[in-house]
Amino acid sequence: MMRDAVKTIGNLIDKQSIGYISSIDEDGFPATKAMFAPRIREGIKVFYFTSNTSSLRVSHYRENPKGCIYFCDRRFYRGVMLQGEFEILEEHDIKEKMWREGDTLYYPLGIDDPDYCVLKFTAKKGRYYSQLKSETFLVTD
């Protein structure tokens, strides 16, 4: 059993340059894609990613906010899946907070590009795998 889930899982996540996000498609099947690591992480409960408003994933989350995120450390063969819900944020303040130099490559009109949004993921529970063992846990504040 993990002594400090927030520290153990947070360290794993912070060392990854990509993660995977999953949504439920219009036929009720899971759909997964790789994403750059979250721009902001609040413990292991809240994560913020940038995305295109026109993306397939955003359309899925508008219909069904349930989803999951997954991070894996291939070197040590361990990983964590967090299940929860996504919100699509389009307010200027959060988009400005998330903005980084070079983002115009994806959002040519800048911070107020209508095709730029923020995905906020709030975890409810998770499953951690390490050393041939899995552990399910609830995510609390």
CSV table of N, CA, C and O in Angstrom, one decimal, residues 36-109:
chain,number,residue,atom,x,y,z
A,36,PHE,N,-0.1,16.2,-24.4
A,36,PHE,CA,1.1,16.8,-23.6
A,36,PHE,C,0.7,16.7,-22.2
A,36,PHE,O,-0.5,16.8,-21.8
A,37,ALA,N,1.6,16.6,-21.3
A,37,ALA,CA,1.4,16.6,-19.9
A,37,ALA,C,0.5,17.8,-19.5
A,37,ALA,O,0.6,18.8,-20.1
A,38,PRO,N,-0.2,17.6,-18.4
A,38,PRO,CA,-1.0,18.8,-17.9
A,38,PRO,C,-0.2,20.0,-17.6
A,38,PRO,O,0.9,19.9,-17.1
A,39,ARG,N,-0.7,21.1,-17.9
A,39,ARG,CA,0.0,22.4,-17.7
A,39,ARG,C,0.0,22.7,-16.2
A,39,ARG,O,0.9,23.3,-15.7
A,40,ILE,N,-1.1,22.4,-15.5
A,40,ILE,CA,-1.2,22.7,-14.1
A,40,ILE,C,-1.8,21.4,-13.5
A,40,ILE,O,-2.7,20.7,-14.0
A,41,ARG,N,-1.3,21.1,-12.3
A,41,ARG,CA,-1.7,19.9,-11.5
A,41,ARG,C,-1.9,20.4,-10.1
A,41,ARG,O,-1.1,21.0,-9.5
A,42,GLU,N,-3.1,20.1,-9.5
A,42,GLU,CA,-3.4,20.4,-8.1
A,42,GLU,C,-3.5,19.1,-7.4
A,42,GLU,O,-4.6,18.4,-7.4
A,43,GLY,N,-2.4,18.7,-6.8
A,43,GLY,CA,-2.4,17.4,-6.1
A,43,GLY,C,-2.6,16.3,-7.2
A,43,GLY,O,-2.0,16.4,-8.3
A,44,ILE,N,-3.4,15.3,-6.8
A,44,ILE,CA,-3.8,14.3,-7.8
A,44,ILE,C,-5.3,14.4,-8.1
A,44,ILE,O,-5.9,13.4,-8.6
A,45,LYS,N,-5.9,15.5,-7.8
A,45,LYS,CA,-7.3,15.7,-7.9
A,45,LYS,C,-7.7,16.5,-9.2
A,45,LYS,O,-8.6,16.2,-9.9
A,46,VAL,N,-7.0,17.6,-9.4
A,46,VAL,CA,-7.4,18.5,-10.5
A,46,VAL,C,-6.2,18.7,-11.5
A,46,VAL,O,-5.1,19.0,-11.1
A,47,PHE,N,-6.5,18.6,-12.8
A,47,PHE,CA,-5.5,18.7,-13.9
A,47,PHE,C,-6.1,19.6,-15.0
A,47,PHE,O,-7.3,19.5,-15.3
A,48,TYR,N,-5.2,20.4,-15.5
A,48,TYR,CA,-5.6,21.3,-16.6
A,48,TYR,C,-4.8,21.0,-17.9
A,48,TYR,O,-3.5,21.0,-17.8
A,49,PHE,N,-5.5,20.7,-19.0
A,49,PHE,CA,-4.8,20.5,-20.3
A,49,PHE,C,-5.3,21.6,-21.3
A,49,PHE,O,-6.4,22.1,-21.1
A,50,THR,N,-4.6,21.8,-22.3
A,50,THR,CA,-5.1,22.7,-23.4
A,50,THR,C,-5.5,21.8,-24.5
A,50,THR,O,-5.0,20.7,-24.7
A,51,SER,N,-6.5,22.3,-25.3
A,51,SER,CA,-7.1,21.6,-26.4
A,51,SER,C,-7.7,22.5,-27.4
A,51,SER,O,-7.9,23.7,-27.1
A,52,ASN,N,-8.1,21.9,-28.5
A,52,ASN,CA,-8.8,22.6,-29.5
A,52,ASN,C,-10.3,22.5,-29.3
A,52,ASN,O,-10.8,21.3,-29.1
A,53,THR,N,-11.0,23.6,-29.2
A,53,THR,CA,-12.5,23.5,-29.0
A,53,THR,C,-13.2,22.6,-30.1
A,53,THR,O,-14.1,22.0,-29.8
A,54,SER,N,-12.6,22.6,-31.3
A,54,SER,CA,-13.2,21.8,-32.3
A,54,SER,C,-12.8,20.3,-32.3
A,54,SER,O,-13.2,19.5,-33.2
A,55,SER,N,-12.0,19.9,-31.3
A,55,SER,CA,-11.5,18.5,-31.2
A,55,SER,C,-12.6,17.5,-31.0
A,55,SER,O,-13.7,17.8,-30.3
A,56,LEU,N,-12.4,16.3,-31.4
A,56,LEU,CA,-13.3,15.2,-31.1
A,56,LEU,C,-13.5,15.0,-29.6
A,56,LEU,O,-14.6,14.8,-29.1
A,57,ARG,N,-12.4,15.0,-28.8
A,57,ARG,CA,-12.5,14.8,-27.4
A,57,ARG,C,-13.4,15.9,-26.8
A,57,ARG,O,-14.2,15.5,-25.9
A,58,VAL,N,-13.3,17.1,-27.1
A,58,VAL,CA,-14.1,18.2,-26.6
A,58,VAL,C,-15.6,17.9,-26.9
A,58,VAL,O,-16.5,18.0,-26.0
A,59,SER,N,-15.9,17.4,-28.1
A,59,SER,CA,-17.3,17.1,-28.4
A,59,SER,C,-17.8,15.9,-27.6
A,59,SER,O,-18.9,16.0,-27.1
A,60,HIS,N,-16.9,15.0,-27.3
A,60,HIS,CA,-17.3,13.9,-26.4
A,60,HIS,C,-17.6,14.4,-25.0
A,60,HIS,O,-18.6,14.0,-24.4
A,61,TYR,N,-16.7,15.2,-24.5
A,61,TYR,CA,-16.9,15.7,-23.1
A,61,TYR,C,-18.2,16.6,-23.0
A,61,TYR,O,-18.8,16.7,-21.9
A,62,ARG,N,-18.5,17.3,-24.0
A,62,ARG,CA,-19.8,18.1,-24.0
A,62,ARG,C,-21.0,17.2,-23.8
A,62,ARG,O,-22.0,17.6,-23.2
A,63,GLU,N,-20.9,16.0,-24.4
A,63,GLU,CA,-22.0,15.1,-24.4
A,63,GLU,C,-22.0,14.2,-23.1
A,63,GLU,O,-23.1,13.9,-22.5
A,64,ASN,N,-20.8,13.9,-22.7
A,64,ASN,CA,-20.6,13.0,-21.5
A,64,ASN,C,-19.3,13.4,-20.8
A,64,ASN,O,-18.2,13.1,-21.3
A,65,PRO,N,-19.3,14.1,-19.7
A,65,PRO,CA,-18.1,14.5,-19.1
A,65,PRO,C,-17.2,13.5,-18.4
A,65,PRO,O,-16.1,13.7,-18.0
A,66,LYS,N,-17.7,12.2,-18.3
A,66,LYS,CA,-17.0,11.2,-17.7
A,66,LYS,C,-15.8,10.8,-18.6
A,66,LYS,O,-15.9,10.7,-19.8
A,67,GLY,N,-14.6,10.6,-17.9
A,67,GLY,CA,-13.4,10.2,-18.6
A,67,GLY,C,-12.4,9.7,-17.7
A,67,GLY,O,-12.6,9.6,-16.4
A,68,CYS,N,-11.2,9.5,-18.2
A,68,CYS,CA,-10.1,9.2,-17.3
A,68,CYS,C,-8.8,9.7,-18.0
A,68,CYS,O,-8.7,10.1,-19.1
A,69,ILE,N,-7.8,9.8,-17.1
A,69,ILE,CA,-6.4,10.1,-17.6
A,69,ILE,C,-5.5,9.0,-17.1
A,69,ILE,O,-5.7,8.4,-16.1
A,70,TYR,N,-4.4,8.8,-17.9
A,70,TYR,CA,-3.5,7.8,-17.5
A,70,TYR,C,-2.1,8.2,-17.8
A,70,TYR,O,-1.8,8.9,-18.8
A,71,PHE,N,-1.2,7.9,-16.8
A,71,PHE,CA,0.2,8.2,-17.0
A,71,PHE,C,1.0,7.0,-16.7
A,71,PHE,O,0.7,6.2,-15.7
A,72,CYS,N,2.1,6.7,-17.4
A,72,CYS,CA,2.9,5.6,-17.2
A,72,CYS,C,4.4,5.9,-17.2
A,72,CYS,O,4.8,6.7,-18.0
A,73,ASP,N,5.1,5.2,-16.4
A,73,ASP,CA,6.5,5.3,-16.3
A,73,ASP,C,7.0,4.0,-16.9
A,73,ASP,O,7.0,2.9,-16.3
A,74,ARG,N,7.4,4.0,-18.2
A,74,ARG,CA,7.8,2.8,-18.9
A,74,ARG,C,9.1,2.2,-18.4
A,74,ARG,O,9.2,1.0,-18.4
A,75,ARG,N,9.9,3.1,-17.9
A,75,ARG,CA,11.2,2.6,-17.4
A,75,ARG,C,11.0,1.6,-16.2
A,75,ARG,O,11.7,0.6,-16.1
A,76,PHE,N,10.2,2.0,-15.3
A,76,PHE,CA,9.9,1.1,-14.1
A,76,PHE,C,8.6,0.4,-14.1
A,76,PHE,O,8.2,-0.3,-13.1
A,77,TYR,N,7.9,0.4,-15.3
A,77,TYR,CA,6.7,-0.3,-15.5
A,77,TYR,C,5.7,-0.1,-14.4
A,77,TYR,O,5.3,-1.0,-13.6
A,78,ARG,N,5.3,1.1,-14.2
A,78,ARG,CA,4.3,1.5,-13.3
A,78,ARG,C,3.4,2.6,-13.9
A,78,ARG,O,3.8,3.3,-14.8
A,79,GLY,N,2.2,2.7,-13.4
A,79,GLY,CA,1.3,3.7,-14.0
A,79,GLY,C,0.1,4.0,-13.0
A,79,GLY,O,-0.1,3.3,-12.0
A,80,VAL,N,-0.6,5.0,-13.4
A,80,VAL,CA,-1.8,5.4,-12.6
A,80,VAL,C,-2.9,5.9,-13.6
A,80,VAL,O,-2.6,6.6,-14.6
A,81,MET,N,-4.1,5.4,-13.3
A,81,MET,CA,-5.3,5.8,-14.0
A,81,MET,C,-6.1,6.5,-13.0
A,81,MET,O,-6.3,6.0,-11.9
A,82,LEU,N,-6.6,7.7,-13.4
A,82,LEU,CA,-7.5,8.5,-12.6
A,82,LEU,C,-8.8,8.6,-13.4
A,82,LEU,O,-8.8,9.0,-14.5
A,83,GLN,N,-9.9,8.3,-12.7
A,83,GLN,CA,-11.3,8.4,-13.3
A,83,GLN,C,-12.0,9.6,-12.7
A,83,GLN,O,-11.8,9.9,-11.5
A,84,GLY,N,-12.7,10.3,-13.5
A,84,GLY,CA,-13.4,11.5,-13.0
A,84,GLY,C,-14.2,12.2,-14.2
A,84,GLY,O,-14.7,11.5,-15.1
A,85,GLU,N,-14.3,13.5,-14.1
A,85,GLU,CA,-15.1,14.2,-15.1
A,85,GLU,C,-14.3,15.4,-15.6
A,85,GLU,O,-13.4,16.0,-14.9
A,86,PHE,N,-14.5,15.7,-16.9
A,86,PHE,CA,-13.9,16.8,-17.6
A,86,PHE,C,-14.9,18.0,-17.7
A,86,PHE,O,-16.1,17.8,-17.8
A,87,GLU,N,-14.3,19.2,-17.6
A,87,GLU,CA,-15.1,20.4,-17.9
A,87,GLU,C,-14.3,21.2,-19.0
A,87,GLU,O,-13.1,21.2,-19.0
A,88,ILE,N,-15.1,21.8,-19.9
A,88,ILE,CA,-14.5,22.6,-21.0
A,88,ILE,C,-14.5,24.1,-20.5
A,88,ILE,O,-15.6,24.6,-20.3
A,89,LEU,N,-13.4,24.7,-20.3
A,89,LEU,CA,-13.3,26.1,-19.9
A,89,LEU,C,-12.9,27.0,-21.0
A,89,LEU,O,-11.9,26.7,-21.7
A,90,GLU,N,-13.6,28.1,-21.3
A,90,GLU,CA,-13.3,28.9,-22.4
A,90,GLU,C,-13.2,30.4,-21.9
A,90,GLU,O,-13.1,31.3,-22.8
A,91,GLU,N,-13.1,30.6,-20.6
A,91,GLU,CA,-13.0,32.0,-20.1
A,91,GLU,C,-11.6,32.5,-20.4
A,91,GLU,O,-10.6,31.8,-20.2
A,92,HIS,N,-11.5,33.8,-20.6
A,92,HIS,CA,-10.2,34.4,-21.0
A,92,HIS,C,-9.1,34.2,-19.9
A,92,HIS,O,-8.0,33.9,-20.1
A,93,ASP,N,-9.5,34.4,-18.6
A,93,ASP,CA,-8.6,34.3,-17.5
A,93,ASP,C,-7.9,33.0,-17.4
A,93,ASP,O,-6.7,32.9,-17.2
A,94,ILE,N,-8.6,31.9,-17.5
A,94,ILE,CA,-8.0,30.6,-17.4
A,94,ILE,C,-7.1,30.3,-18.6
A,94,ILE,O,-6.0,29.7,-18.6
A,95,LYS,N,-7.6,30.7,-19.8
A,95,LYS,CA,-6.9,30.5,-21.0
A,95,LYS,C,-5.5,31.3,-21.0
A,95,LYS,O,-4.5,30.8,-21.4
A,96,GLU,N,-5.6,32.5,-20.4
A,96,GLU,CA,-4.4,33.3,-20.3
A,96,GLU,C,-3.4,32.6,-19.3
A,96,GLU,O,-2.2,32.6,-19.5
A,97,LYS,N,-3.9,32.1,-18.2
A,97,LYS,CA,-3.1,31.4,-17.2
A,97,LYS,C,-2.4,30.2,-17.8
A,97,LYS,O,-1.2,29.9,-17.4
A,98,MET,N,-3.0,29.5,-18.7
A,98,MET,CA,-2.5,28.3,-19.3
A,98,MET,C,-1.5,28.6,-20.5
A,98,MET,O,-0.8,27.7,-20.9
A,99,TRP,N,-1.6,29.8,-21.0
A,99,TRP,CA,-0.9,30.1,-22.3
A,99,TRP,C,0.6,30.0,-22.1
A,99,TRP,O,1.1,30.4,-21.1
A,100,ARG,N,1.2,29.5,-23.1
A,100,ARG,CA,2.7,29.4,-23.2
A,100,ARG,C,3.2,29.9,-24.5
A,100,ARG,O,2.5,29.8,-25.5
A,101,GLU,N,4.4,30.4,-24.4
A,101,GLU,CA,5.1,30.8,-25.7
A,101,GLU,C,5.1,29.7,-26.7
A,101,GLU,O,5.4,28.5,-26.3
A,102,GLY,N,4.8,29.9,-27.9
A,102,GLY,CA,4.7,28.9,-28.9
A,102,GLY,C,3.3,28.3,-29.1
A,102,GLY,O,3.1,27.5,-30.1
A,103,ASP,N,2.4,28.6,-28.3
A,103,ASP,CA,1.0,28.1,-28.4
A,103,ASP,C,0.3,28.6,-29.7
A,103,ASP,O,-0.6,28.0,-30.2
A,104,THR,N,0.9,29.6,-30.3
A,104,THR,CA,0.2,30.1,-31.6
A,104,THR,C,0.4,29.1,-32.7
A,104,THR,O,-0.3,29.2,-33.7
A,105,LEU,N,1.3,28.1,-32.5
A,105,LEU,CA,1.4,27.0,-33.5
A,105,LEU,C,0.1,26.3,-33.5
A,105,LEU,O,-0.4,25.8,-34.6
A,106,TYR,N,-0.6,26.1,-32.4
A,106,TYR,CA,-1.9,25.4,-32.3
A,106,TYR,C,-3.1,26.3,-32.4
A,106,TYR,O,-4.1,25.9,-32.8
A,107,TYR,N,-2.9,27.5,-31.9
A,107,TYR,CA,-4.0,28.5,-31.8
A,107,TYR,C,-3.5,29.8,-32.4
A,107,TYR,O,-3.1,30.7,-31.6
A,108,PRO,N,-3.5,29.9,-33.7
A,108,PRO,CA,-2.9,31.1,-34.4
A,108,PRO,C,-3.5,32.5,-34.0
A,108,PRO,O,-2.8,33.5,-34.2
A,109,LEU,N,-4.7,32.5,-33.5
A,109,LEU,CA,-5.3,33.8,-33.1
A,109,LEU,C,-5.0,34.2,-31.7
A,109,LEU,O,-5.5,35.2,-31.2
